[in-house]
Short mmCIF file of C-alpha atoms in Angstrom, two decimals:
data_model
loop_
_atom_site.label_atom_id
_atom_site.label_comp_id
_atom_site.label_asym_id
_atom_site.label_seq_id
_atom_site.Cartn_x
_atom_site.Cartn_y
_atom_site.Cartn_z
CA UNK A 547 -20.94 24.39 -19.81
CA UNK A 548 -21.07 27.52 -17.80
CA UNK A 549 -23.29 26.32 -14.81
CA UNK A 550 -20.83 22.98 -14.42
CA UNK A 551 -18.11 25.22 -14.27
CA UNK A 552 -19.37 27.96 -11.92
CA UNK A 553 -20.51 24.83 -9.55
CA UNK A 554 -16.87 23.50 -9.71
CA UNK A 555 -15.61 27.08 -8.84
CA UNK A 556 -17.62 27.30 -5.92
CA UNK A 557 -17.00 23.75 -4.83
CA UNK A 558 -12.95 24.35 -4.79
CA UNK A 559 -10.81 26.14 -2.71
CA UNK A 560 -7.14 27.45 -2.67
CA UNK A 561 -4.17 25.15 -2.10
CA UNK A 562 -1.50 26.58 0.67
CA UNK A 563 1.18 24.99 0.19
CA UNK A 564 3.74 27.28 2.21
CA UNK A 565 4.51 27.02 5.09
CA UNK A 566 3.34 23.77 6.19
CA UNK A 567 1.11 23.91 9.21
CA UNK A 568 2.35 23.29 12.76
CA UNK A 569 0.49 20.27 13.04
CA UNK A 570 2.22 19.10 9.76
CA UNK A 571 5.25 19.76 10.97
CA UNK A 572 4.98 17.37 14.03
CA UNK A 573 3.34 14.81 12.20
CA UNK A 574 6.53 14.82 10.12
CA UNK A 575 8.74 14.51 13.22
CA UNK A 576 6.45 11.88 14.71
CA UNK A 577 6.74 9.62 11.48
CA UNK A 578 10.18 10.09 11.12
CA UNK A 579 10.61 9.06 14.95
CA UNK A 580 9.05 5.92 14.06
CA UNK A 581 11.30 5.20 11.22
CA UNK A 582 14.29 5.85 13.05
CA UNK A 583 13.19 2.89 15.64
CA UNK A 584 11.72 0.60 13.51
CA UNK A 585 14.72 -2.34 12.98
CA UNK A 586 16.00 -2.12 9.12
CA UNK A 587 19.22 -2.73 7.10
CA UNK A 588 21.08 -0.32 8.93
CA UNK A 589 20.02 -1.04 12.40
CA UNK A 590 21.33 -4.40 11.50
CA UNK A 591 24.98 -2.70 10.57
CA UNK A 592 24.80 0.11 12.78
CA UNK A 593 22.47 -0.19 15.64
CA UNK A 594 18.89 0.30 16.33
CA UNK A 595 18.12 4.25 18.06
CA UNK A 596 16.49 4.24 21.33
CA UNK A 597 13.09 6.13 21.09
CA UNK A 598 14.25 9.04 22.92
CA UNK A 599 17.43 9.71 20.73
CA UNK A 600 15.24 9.31 17.49
CA UNK A 601 12.96 11.74 18.73
CA UNK A 602 15.06 14.02 19.64
CA UNK A 603 17.15 13.30 15.95
CA UNK A 604 13.78 13.63 14.20
CA UNK A 605 13.02 17.20 15.53
CA UNK A 606 16.44 18.39 14.41
CA UNK A 607 15.90 16.90 11.54
CA UNK A 608 12.87 18.83 10.95
CA UNK A 609 14.16 22.18 12.04
CA UNK A 610 16.91 21.83 9.41
CA UNK A 611 14.58 20.85 6.76
CA UNK A 612 12.09 23.26 7.85
CA UNK A 613 14.64 26.70 7.94
CA UNK A 614 16.61 25.46 4.61
CA UNK A 615 13.06 25.30 2.74
CA UNK A 616 11.45 28.14 4.33
CA UNK A 617 15.45 30.30 3.20
CA UNK A 618 14.48 28.97 -0.37
CA UNK A 619 10.38 30.03 0.12
CA UNK A 620 11.84 33.80 1.19
CA UNK A 621 13.51 33.87 -1.99
CA UNK A 622 10.55 33.59 -3.78
CA UNK A 623 8.36 35.06 -2.41
CA UNK A 624 5.75 35.33 -5.19
CA UNK A 625 5.96 31.69 -6.12
CA UNK A 626 3.12 28.83 -5.21
CA UNK A 627 5.60 27.02 -2.33
CA UNK A 628 5.75 23.84 -4.08
CA UNK A 629 9.72 23.88 -4.63
CA UNK A 630 9.98 24.55 -0.85
CA UNK A 631 7.67 21.35 -0.20
CA UNK A 632 9.81 19.50 -2.33
CA UNK A 633 12.79 20.88 -1.03
CA UNK A 634 11.79 20.34 2.99
CA UNK A 635 11.06 16.77 1.88
CA UNK A 636 13.88 15.82 0.57
CA UNK A 637 15.97 17.49 3.05
CA UNK A 638 14.29 15.45 5.79
CA UNK A 639 15.10 12.38 3.78
CA UNK A 640 18.22 13.07 3.26
CA UNK A 641 19.45 14.21 6.60
CA UNK A 642 17.21 10.77 8.16
CA UNK A 643 19.45 8.78 6.25
CA UNK A 644 22.09 10.26 7.41
CA UNK A 645 20.99 9.27 11.05
CA UNK A 646 20.35 5.31 10.33
CA UNK A 647 23.81 5.48 8.84
CA UNK A 648 25.49 6.58 12.03
CA UNK A 649 23.41 4.14 14.07
CA UNK A 650 23.18 5.54 17.89
CA UNK A 651 25.19 7.80 19.98
CA UNK A 652 27.73 5.85 22.41
CA UNK A 653 26.70 7.16 25.70
CA UNK A 654 29.65 8.14 28.22
CA UNK A 655 31.24 4.05 29.42
CA UNK A 656 28.40 2.23 26.97
CA UNK A 657 29.76 0.66 24.29
CA UNK A 658 26.93 0.47 21.60
CA UNK A 659 26.26 -3.21 20.17
CA UNK A 660 24.81 -3.57 16.63
CA UNK A 661 22.32 -6.20 15.84
CA UNK A 662 24.67 -7.39 12.77
CA UNK A 663 24.81 -11.19 13.01
CA UNK A 664 27.98 -13.01 11.94
CA UNK A 665 27.73 -14.63 8.81
CA UNK A 666 29.34 -17.90 9.69
CA UNK A 667 25.67 -18.09 12.03
CA UNK A 668 23.07 -17.81 9.26
CA UNK A 669 19.64 -17.29 10.61
CA UNK A 670 17.87 -17.66 7.48
CA UNK A 671 16.87 -21.40 6.29
CA UNK A 672 15.41 -21.79 2.51
CA UNK A 673 14.95 -24.45 0.49
CA UNK A 674 12.23 -22.34 -1.72
CA UNK A 675 14.64 -22.16 -4.51
CA UNK A 676 15.12 -23.55 -8.00
CA UNK A 677 12.17 -25.57 -9.52
CA UNK A 678 8.59 -26.59 -8.20
CA UNK A 679 9.02 -30.06 -6.90
CA UNK A 680 8.10 -32.98 -4.62
CA UNK A 681 9.95 -34.08 -1.83
CA UNK A 682 10.40 -37.38 -1.13
CA UNK A 683 11.65 -38.87 2.66
CA UNK A 684 15.09 -39.24 1.06
CA UNK A 685 15.81 -35.66 -0.36
CA UNK A 686 13.68 -34.60 2.45
CA UNK A 687 16.47 -36.02 4.91
CA UNK A 688 19.20 -33.92 2.49
CA UNK A 689 17.64 -30.77 2.21
CA UNK A 690 17.27 -30.56 5.79
CA UNK A 691 20.00 -31.43 7.26
CA UNK A 692 21.62 -28.27 8.43
CA UNK A 693 18.59 -27.78 11.07
CA UNK A 694 20.11 -30.68 12.34
CA UNK A 695 23.82 -29.24 12.83
CA UNK A 696 24.48 -29.02 16.79
CA UNK A 697 24.61 -24.36 17.54
CA UNK A 698 22.84 -23.78 14.76
CA UNK A 699 21.31 -20.08 14.83
CA UNK A 700 18.15 -20.28 12.35
CA UNK A 701 15.27 -18.29 13.41
CA UNK A 702 13.64 -18.38 10.18
CA UNK A 703 12.36 -21.33 7.86
CA UNK A 704 11.21 -20.94 4.15
CA UNK A 705 9.18 -24.14 2.67
CA UNK A 706 7.42 -22.61 0.05
CA UNK A 707 7.55 -23.88 -3.25
CA UNK A 708 8.59 -27.65 -2.31
CA UNK A 709 5.57 -30.10 -2.11
CA UNK A 710 6.03 -32.30 1.19
CA UNK A 711 4.21 -35.46 1.11
CA UNK A 712 3.45 -37.58 4.56
CA UNK A 713 7.32 -39.44 4.18
CA UNK A 714 8.57 -36.12 3.79
CA UNK A 715 6.44 -34.51 6.64
CA UNK A 716 7.62 -37.64 8.98
CA UNK A 717 11.34 -36.61 8.67
CA UNK A 718 10.97 -32.71 9.21
CA UNK A 719 8.64 -33.45 12.33
CA UNK A 720 11.91 -34.60 14.75
CA UNK A 721 13.57 -31.99 13.20
CA UNK A 722 11.66 -29.02 13.44
CA UNK A 723 10.39 -29.94 16.98
CA UNK A 724 14.24 -29.83 18.03
CA UNK A 725 14.82 -26.16 16.40
CA UNK A 726 11.00 -24.89 17.09
CA UNK A 727 12.43 -22.76 20.52
CA UNK A 728 14.79 -21.00 18.51
CA UNK A 729 12.24 -19.67 15.51
CA UNK A 730 10.65 -16.56 15.35
CA UNK A 731 9.65 -16.85 11.02
CA UNK A 732 8.18 -19.81 9.64
CA UNK A 733 6.77 -19.75 5.72
CA UNK A 734 5.29 -22.73 4.70
CA UNK A 735 3.43 -21.27 1.90
CA UNK A 736 2.90 -23.27 -1.36
CA UNK A 737 4.13 -26.52 0.61
CA UNK A 738 1.24 -28.91 -0.41
CA UNK A 739 0.61 -28.66 -3.83
CA UNK A 740 -0.59 -31.13 -5.86
CA UNK A 741 -1.28 -33.50 -2.49
CA UNK A 742 -4.54 -35.45 -2.38
CA UNK A 743 -6.72 -33.78 0.07
CA UNK A 744 -6.54 -36.44 2.72
CA UNK A 745 -2.94 -36.55 2.96
CA UNK A 746 -2.42 -32.58 2.44
CA UNK A 747 -4.30 -32.34 6.02
CA UNK A 748 -2.02 -35.09 7.64
CA UNK A 749 0.68 -33.13 6.41
CA UNK A 750 -0.84 -30.08 8.01
CA UNK A 751 -1.20 -31.59 11.35
CA UNK A 752 2.01 -32.71 11.24
CA UNK A 753 3.92 -29.73 10.43
CA UNK A 754 1.08 -28.11 13.06
CA UNK A 755 2.21 -30.30 15.83
CA UNK A 756 6.15 -30.14 15.16
CA UNK A 757 5.89 -26.60 15.55
CA UNK A 758 3.33 -26.22 18.23
CA UNK A 759 4.45 -23.56 20.90
CA UNK A 760 7.03 -22.08 19.10
CA UNK A 761 7.07 -17.93 19.68
CA UNK A 762 6.62 -16.52 15.98
CA UNK A 763 6.23 -13.05 14.76
CA UNK A 764 5.90 -14.03 11.18
CA UNK A 765 3.85 -17.26 9.86
CA UNK A 766 2.59 -17.38 5.72
CA UNK A 767 0.41 -20.26 4.93
CA UNK A 768 -0.79 -18.54 1.83
CA UNK A 769 -1.36 -20.64 -1.34
CA UNK A 770 -2.11 -24.17 0.30
CA UNK A 771 -6.14 -24.45 -0.72
CA UNK A 772 -6.32 -24.70 3.02
CA UNK A 773 -10.03 -24.08 3.59
CA UNK A 774 -11.78 -24.46 7.19
CA UNK A 775 -10.15 -28.14 7.17
CA UNK A 776 -6.93 -26.80 6.35
CA UNK A 777 -7.27 -23.90 8.74
CA UNK A 778 -8.70 -26.03 11.51
CA UNK A 779 -5.32 -29.07 10.56
CA UNK A 780 -3.33 -25.92 11.69
CA UNK A 781 -4.97 -25.54 15.01
CA UNK A 782 -2.50 -26.78 17.04
CA UNK A 783 -0.18 -24.38 15.72
CA UNK A 784 -2.76 -21.39 15.84
CA UNK A 785 -3.68 -22.01 19.44
CA UNK A 786 -0.11 -21.54 20.55
CA UNK A 787 0.68 -18.26 18.93
CA UNK A 788 -0.02 -15.26 20.99
CA UNK A 789 3.00 -13.03 19.43
CA UNK A 790 2.21 -12.60 15.62
CA UNK A 791 3.35 -9.48 13.94
CA UNK A 792 2.95 -10.76 10.56
CA UNK A 793 -0.10 -13.39 9.00
CA UNK A 794 -0.57 -13.71 5.51
CA UNK A 795 -3.28 -16.45 4.50
CA UNK A 796 -3.79 -15.54 0.23
CA UNK A 797 -5.39 -17.56 -2.16
CA UNK A 798 -5.82 -20.30 0.44
CA UNK A 799 -9.88 -21.07 -0.43
CA UNK A 800 -10.70 -19.24 3.11
CA UNK A 801 -14.32 -19.22 2.69
CA UNK A 802 -16.92 -18.02 5.54
CA UNK A 803 -16.30 -21.08 8.06
CA UNK A 804 -12.89 -20.55 7.40
CA UNK A 805 -12.18 -17.30 8.16
CA UNK A 806 -14.21 -17.76 11.16
CA UNK A 807 -11.85 -20.64 12.11
CA UNK A 808 -8.92 -17.85 12.04
CA UNK A 809 -10.74 -15.85 14.29
CA UNK A 810 -11.55 -18.60 16.66
CA UNK A 811 -8.22 -20.15 16.98
CA UNK A 812 -5.34 -17.45 17.19
CA UNK A 813 -5.65 -16.76 20.66
CA UNK A 814 -4.46 -12.72 19.85
CA UNK A 815 -3.95 -10.37 17.71
CA UNK A 816 -2.73 -7.24 20.05
CA UNK A 817 1.03 -7.23 18.31
CA UNK A 818 -0.66 -7.99 14.87
CA UNK A 819 1.06 -5.76 12.26
CA UNK A 820 0.73 -7.01 8.67
CA UNK A 821 -2.63 -9.39 8.27
CA UNK A 822 -3.15 -10.42 4.63
CA UNK A 823 -6.28 -11.98 2.88
CA UNK A 824 -5.44 -11.80 -0.66
CA UNK A 825 -7.62 -13.64 -3.12
CA UNK A 826 -10.01 -16.07 -1.16
CA UNK A 827 -13.78 -16.78 -1.01
CA UNK A 828 -14.84 -14.79 2.12
CA UNK A 829 -17.57 -13.08 1.28
CA UNK A 830 -19.77 -10.86 3.96
CA UNK A 831 -19.94 -13.51 6.83
CA UNK A 832 -16.56 -14.07 6.73
CA UNK A 833 -15.55 -10.36 6.28
CA UNK A 834 -17.24 -10.23 9.81
CA UNK A 835 -15.11 -13.06 11.40
CA UNK A 836 -12.15 -10.62 10.16
CA UNK A 837 -13.12 -7.67 11.21
CA UNK A 838 -13.11 -9.07 14.43
CA UNK A 839 -9.79 -10.20 14.52
CA UNK A 840 -9.12 -6.44 13.13
CA UNK A 841 -10.80 -4.99 15.67
CA UNK A 842 -8.53 -6.67 18.03
CA UNK A 843 -5.31 -5.49 16.57
CA UNK A 844 -4.89 -1.76 17.72
CA UNK A 845 -1.11 -1.88 16.64
CA UNK A 846 -2.28 -2.86 12.77
CA UNK A 847 -0.37 -1.20 10.15
CA UNK A 848 -0.40 -3.29 7.06
CA UNK A 849 -4.29 -4.71 6.16
CA UNK A 850 -5.42 -6.52 2.79
CA UNK A 851 -8.53 -8.04 1.92
CA UNK A 852 -8.63 -7.78 -1.54
CA UNK A 853 -10.42 -10.10 -4.08
CA UNK A 854 -12.40 -11.72 -1.45
CA UNK A 855 -16.02 -11.44 -2.71
CA UNK A 856 -16.94 -9.41 0.43
CA UNK A 857 -20.01 -7.06 0.12
CA UNK A 858 -22.02 -4.34 1.56
CA UNK A 859 -22.41 -5.68 4.73
CA UNK A 860 -19.01 -7.25 5.18
CA UNK A 861 -17.56 -3.95 4.30
CA UNK A 862 -19.21 -1.80 6.40
CA UNK A 863 -18.53 -4.58 9.21
CA UNK A 864 -14.37 -4.02 8.09
CA UNK A 865 -14.60 -0.05 7.92
CA UNK A 866 -15.56 0.35 11.30
CA UNK A 867 -13.08 -2.39 12.52
CA UNK A 868 -10.49 0.06 10.94
CA UNK A 869 -11.64 2.74 12.50
CA UNK A 870 -9.38 1.36 15.70
CA UNK A 871 -6.04 0.72 14.04
CA UNK A 872 -4.96 4.05 13.91
CA UNK A 873 -1.41 2.99 13.00
CA UNK A 874 -2.86 1.55 10.08
CA UNK A 875 0.15 2.81 7.01
CA UNK A 876 -1.19 0.77 3.99
CA UNK A 877 -4.61 -0.72 3.08
CA UNK A 878 -5.84 -2.70 0.07
CA UNK A 879 -9.74 -3.77 -0.15
CA UNK A 880 -9.47 -4.00 -3.94
CA UNK A 881 -11.96 -6.27 -6.07
CA UNK A 882 -14.72 -6.35 -3.93
CA UNK A 883 -18.36 -5.11 -4.18
CA UNK A 884 -18.49 -2.95 -1.12
CA UNK A 885 -21.08 -0.77 -2.89
CA UNK A 886 -22.17 2.64 -1.92
CA UNK A 887 -22.87 1.87 1.67
CA UNK A 888 -19.55 0.50 2.39
CA UNK A 889 -17.22 3.53 1.16
CA UNK A 890 -19.24 5.90 2.86
CA UNK A 891 -18.55 3.58 6.75
CA UNK A 892 -14.89 3.61 5.27
CA UNK A 893 -14.65 7.46 4.66
CA UNK A 894 -15.97 7.68 8.61
CA UNK A 895 -12.81 5.56 9.33
CA UNK A 896 -10.38 7.36 7.18
CA UNK A 897 -9.86 10.10 9.86
CA UNK A 898 -8.10 8.45 11.91
CA UNK A 899 -4.94 7.05 9.63
CA UNK A 900 -2.39 10.35 10.31
CA UNK A 901 0.16 7.83 9.10
CA UNK A 902 -1.24 6.29 6.17
CA UNK A 903 1.01 6.48 2.90
CA UNK A 904 -0.92 3.71 0.42
CA UNK A 905 -4.70 2.78 -0.12
CA UNK A 906 -6.20 0.95 -2.76
CA UNK A 907 -9.58 1.33 -3.26
CA UNK A 908 -10.17 0.04 -7.36
CA UNK A 909 -13.57 -1.86 -8.14
CA UNK A 910 -15.33 -1.39 -5.11
CA UNK A 911 -18.56 -0.08 -6.64
CA UNK A 912 -18.03 3.33 -5.07
CA UNK A 913 -20.04 5.20 -7.67
CA UNK A 914 -20.15 9.27 -7.08
CA UNK A 915 -21.21 9.02 -3.75
CA UNK A 916 -19.08 7.02 -1.96
CA UNK A 917 -16.09 8.33 -3.95
CA UNK A 918 -17.13 12.05 -3.08
CA UNK A 919 -17.46 11.00 0.62
CA UNK A 920 -14.01 9.04 0.41
CA UNK A 921 -12.25 11.85 -1.24
CA UNK A 922 -13.41 14.84 1.50
CA UNK A 923 -12.00 12.56 4.33
CA UNK A 924 -8.66 12.20 2.65
CA UNK A 925 -8.88 15.80 1.84
CA UNK A 926 -7.99 16.35 5.79
CA UNK A 927 -6.37 13.18 6.83
CA UNK A 928 -3.18 11.19 5.84
CA UNK A 929 -0.95 13.79 5.03
CA UNK A 930 1.80 11.90 3.74
CA UNK A 931 -0.29 9.39 1.14
CA UNK A 932 2.06 8.39 -1.34
CA UNK A 933 -0.33 5.84 -3.32
CA UNK A 934 -3.82 6.67 -4.23
CA UNK A 935 -5.98 3.71 -6.61
CA UNK A 936 -9.29 4.38 -7.20
CA UNK A 937 -9.98 2.86 -10.26
CA UNK A 938 -13.10 0.59 -12.31
CA UNK A 939 -15.54 2.84 -9.33
CA UNK A 940 -18.25 4.71 -12.21
CA UNK A 941 -16.30 7.65 -11.09
CA UNK A 942 -17.75 10.80 -13.63
CA UNK A 943 -17.21 14.33 -13.24
CA UNK A 944 -19.77 14.91 -10.64
CA UNK A 945 -17.75 13.93 -7.94
CA UNK A 946 -14.00 14.94 -9.96
CA UNK A 947 -14.62 18.20 -7.62
CA UNK A 948 -13.98 16.87 -4.77
CA UNK A 949 -11.37 13.92 -5.76
CA UNK A 950 -9.18 16.89 -6.78
CA UNK A 951 -9.39 18.73 -3.82
CA UNK A 952 -7.90 15.77 -2.00
CA UNK A 953 -5.25 14.60 -4.73
CA UNK A 954 -4.10 18.70 -4.31
CA UNK A 955 -3.63 18.28 -0.79
CA UNK A 956 -1.25 15.36 -1.07
CA UNK A 957 2.35 16.47 -1.74
CA UNK A 958 4.07 13.42 -1.35
CA UNK A 959 1.86 11.72 -4.00
CA UNK A 960 3.84 9.31 -6.08
CA UNK A 961 1.04 7.15 -7.87
CA UNK A 962 -2.03 7.82 -9.14
CA UNK A 963 -4.45 5.38 -10.87
CA UNK A 964 -7.88 6.36 -11.78
CA UNK A 965 -8.35 4.51 -14.96
CA UNK A 966 -11.38 2.48 -15.95
CA UNK A 967 -13.84 5.95 -14.68
CA UNK A 968 -16.05 8.27 -16.61
CA UNK A 969 -14.14 11.31 -16.00
CA UNK A 970 -14.18 12.73 -19.39
CA UNK A 971 -12.52 16.06 -20.07
CA UNK A 972 -13.83 17.85 -17.39
CA UNK A 973 -12.80 15.25 -14.68
CA UNK A 974 -9.48 14.87 -16.89
CA UNK A 975 -8.69 18.71 -16.55
CA UNK A 976 -9.25 19.30 -12.57
CA UNK A 977 -7.42 16.37 -11.88
CA UNK A 978 -4.35 17.68 -14.02
CA UNK A 979 -4.62 21.00 -12.22
CA UNK A 980 -5.02 19.18 -8.58
CA UNK A 981 -1.37 18.17 -9.60
CA UNK A 982 0.02 21.09 -11.15
CA UNK A 983 1.42 22.55 -8.22
CA UNK A 984 3.81 21.03 -6.10
CA UNK A 985 3.68 17.29 -6.25
CA UNK A 986 7.40 16.60 -6.82
CA UNK A 987 7.91 13.37 -6.40
CA UNK A 988 4.65 11.89 -8.83
CA UNK A 989 5.83 9.44 -11.24
CA UNK A 990 2.72 7.86 -12.36
CA UNK A 991 -1.11 8.73 -13.26
CA UNK A 992 -3.05 6.29 -14.90
CA UNK A 993 -5.96 7.66 -16.39
CA UNK A 994 -6.93 4.97 -19.08
CA UNK A 995 -10.64 4.15 -20.03
CA UNK A 996 -12.29 7.18 -18.93
CA UNK A 997 -13.98 8.93 -21.92
CA UNK A 998 -11.07 11.16 -22.13
CA UNK A 999 -10.79 13.52 -25.49
CA UNK A 1000 -8.33 16.05 -26.70
CA UNK A 1001 -8.49 18.45 -24.11
CA UNK A 1002 -8.47 16.60 -21.28
CA UNK A 1003 -5.42 14.67 -22.84
CA UNK A 1004 -3.29 17.64 -23.61
CA UNK A 1005 -3.75 19.30 -20.40
CA UNK A 1006 -2.42 16.08 -18.34
CA UNK A 1007 0.61 15.45 -20.59
CA UNK A 1008 1.46 19.31 -19.91
CA UNK A 1009 1.24 19.12 -16.59
CA UNK A 1010 2.79 15.59 -15.78
CA UNK A 1011 5.82 16.30 -18.05
CA UNK A 1012 7.62 18.82 -16.10
CA UNK A 1013 7.86 16.77 -13.06
CA UNK A 1014 11.01 15.91 -12.22
CA UNK A 1015 11.16 11.94 -11.43
CA UNK A 1016 8.17 11.26 -13.83
CA UNK A 1017 7.65 7.70 -15.45
CA UNK A 1018 4.85 6.92 -17.05
CA UNK A 1019 0.95 8.51 -18.25
CA UNK A 1020 -1.33 6.28 -19.34
CA UNK A 1021 -3.99 7.82 -21.03
CA UNK A 1022 -4.70 4.77 -23.34
CA UNK A 1023 -8.52 3.48 -24.09
CA UNK A 1024 -9.84 6.89 -24.25
CA UNK A 1025 -11.36 8.99 -27.25
CA UNK A 1026 -8.36 11.60 -27.92
CA UNK A 1027 -8.33 12.69 -32.16
CA UNK A 1028 -5.45 11.78 -33.97
CA UNK A 1029 -5.01 15.57 -33.65
CA UNK A 1030 -5.09 15.31 -30.27
CA UNK A 1031 -2.58 12.11 -30.23
CA UNK A 1032 0.06 14.21 -32.23
CA UNK A 1033 -0.24 17.07 -29.70
CA UNK A 1034 0.48 14.56 -26.87
CA UNK A 1035 3.56 12.82 -28.46
CA UNK A 1036 4.70 16.14 -29.53
CA UNK A 1037 4.66 17.71 -25.42
CA UNK A 1038 6.45 14.52 -25.02
CA UNK A 1039 8.87 14.25 -27.84
CA UNK A 1040 11.85 14.50 -25.29
CA UNK A 1041 10.97 11.97 -22.93
CA UNK A 1042 8.59 9.46 -25.19
CA UNK A 1043 9.16 6.65 -22.94
CA UNK A 1044 7.26 8.44 -20.24
CA UNK A 1045 4.20 8.08 -22.66
CA UNK A 1046 2.29 4.68 -22.22
CA UNK A 1047 0.85 3.00 -25.12
CA UNK A 1048 -2.03 4.39 -27.23
CA UNK A 1049 -3.17 1.02 -29.16
CA UNK A 1050 -6.56 1.19 -27.68
CA UNK A 1051 -7.30 4.90 -27.86
CA UNK A 1052 -10.48 5.46 -30.29
CA UNK A 1053 -10.68 8.41 -32.28
CA UNK A 1054 -13.95 8.22 -33.33
CA UNK A 1055 -15.26 7.74 -29.88
CA UNK A 1056 -18.99 7.25 -28.58
CA UNK A 1057 -21.65 9.41 -29.40
CA UNK A 1058 -22.60 11.68 -26.53
CA UNK A 1059 -25.46 14.29 -26.71
CA UNK A 1060 -23.55 16.36 -23.32
CA UNK A 1061 -19.88 15.79 -24.61
CA UNK A 1062 -18.37 18.75 -25.97
CA UNK A 1063 -17.44 17.98 -29.87
CA UNK A 1064 -13.94 17.82 -31.04
CA UNK A 1065 -14.07 21.59 -32.33
CA UNK A 1066 -14.65 23.02 -28.24
CA UNK A 1067 -11.82 21.41 -27.10
CA UNK A 1068 -9.81 24.17 -26.61
CA UNK A 1069 -12.72 26.37 -25.25
CA UNK A 1070 -13.46 23.89 -22.53
CA UNK A 1071 -9.90 23.31 -21.59
CA UNK A 1072 -9.60 27.19 -21.29
CA UNK A 1073 -12.61 27.50 -19.18
CA UNK A 1074 -11.29 24.97 -16.63
CA UNK A 1075 -7.89 25.61 -16.60
CA UNK A 1076 -8.71 28.87 -15.19
CA UNK A 1077 -10.31 26.96 -12.19
CA UNK A 1078 -8.11 27.02 -9.00
CA UNK A 1079 -7.92 24.00 -6.86
CA UNK A 1080 -8.05 25.15 -2.94
CA UNK A 1081 -7.75 23.31 0.08
CA UNK A 1082 -9.83 24.80 3.32
CA UNK A 1083 -7.45 26.03 6.23
#
């Protein structure tokens, strides 16, 4: 154990929480500027800021937040800076909210026009509420009547949760054709449920032709079991789309051939910000087709390709394509068969993601080699990361040090999921040390099913229970002794709701010749608690 501890000591270096570097301050200004110019509920009510004004406001906000936090830090010069970081983040958020509520400043002689829509002119037509049902021609005529009213202002339609047959589709066709020039968002998810394949394909053809040429920003075709035939049935619509910003093709039976069809049919993804391919049968060849779409989506912010049966070859292709997506904020690749090679490829792409706030890398067979490469890449990128998930990747104590160093650098982290690995007590305590200083926004930690015993569970509990907004610690499915369970419960005695269930915990654990036994738990915790988790300058 001594040699292992020395190895960890050698590999970890110290965190300097305050003051932030100039590059970190500039990144915060840039991120706030983007938030201030992005349409939201506030811009609809108070008006949208221009880029120049937003940048000026963001700089002022950062200056004030920095000064406030620095003043606090100077009063506690011997502190680690964690509380100053929290003040810096909270003050920035508070001031930015004030600016959003204020709206754009009116220039001399100019009146600011907000994007607020008059309540008398509805813009969203949604028939998805209520029970899931088949629609016949008569019901379609009645349901779609508002779309026939002269001068209606509908820009978004949602037909989800209602199953259209041929008769209903023929009723909808002329109505949709009459309003297609005003449509910006179309949701046709789950709109052919239970129909025979031949009828479903004809319905898709009818809707596709009716909507051809509309200039959409948003298109959702999820939950339609389309396959390649379905994708091509929507070919007329897809070929006419040059301005899509959001595209959802989830649970559609997107095979390799269907993925290639999507890539072939959509003429441009230059404006695409969100692309979701969750729960399909895409495989490696399909992933290669999707990677070509990703490669030509320079403003992509949110990419989801989870549960798509993608292996190493497809994973590498996706990772390399993602390297060009420098605006990426959310990445979800969970539940694929990437393996180490794809993990290494992804680690090379990560440094490009300076705005990344959420990353989901669970169940990818990354193992220690892939995990360590990704952890090292994350350490110096994604400074505003809020969610990190790496469950079910066969992570052991071997890569726990690199992972801990990366986590220590993520001071805005709110959720950490490392469940179903093999961290054991050593890894758990290292992760606890990484979270000990700062991390004032942390609210959820999941290290269930990690072969953790009394020492690791106790130390993690002691760390997270002190976080001001913490909500849940999940340490179930481990090997914590009855005495250890009592200790953890005592730590949470004033906040019992913050501790998850322990029904699956096995006090007996598995016998392991290399594992410290219960009598040495205190010694193990003592040795590892003395480690410093440090971040290179």
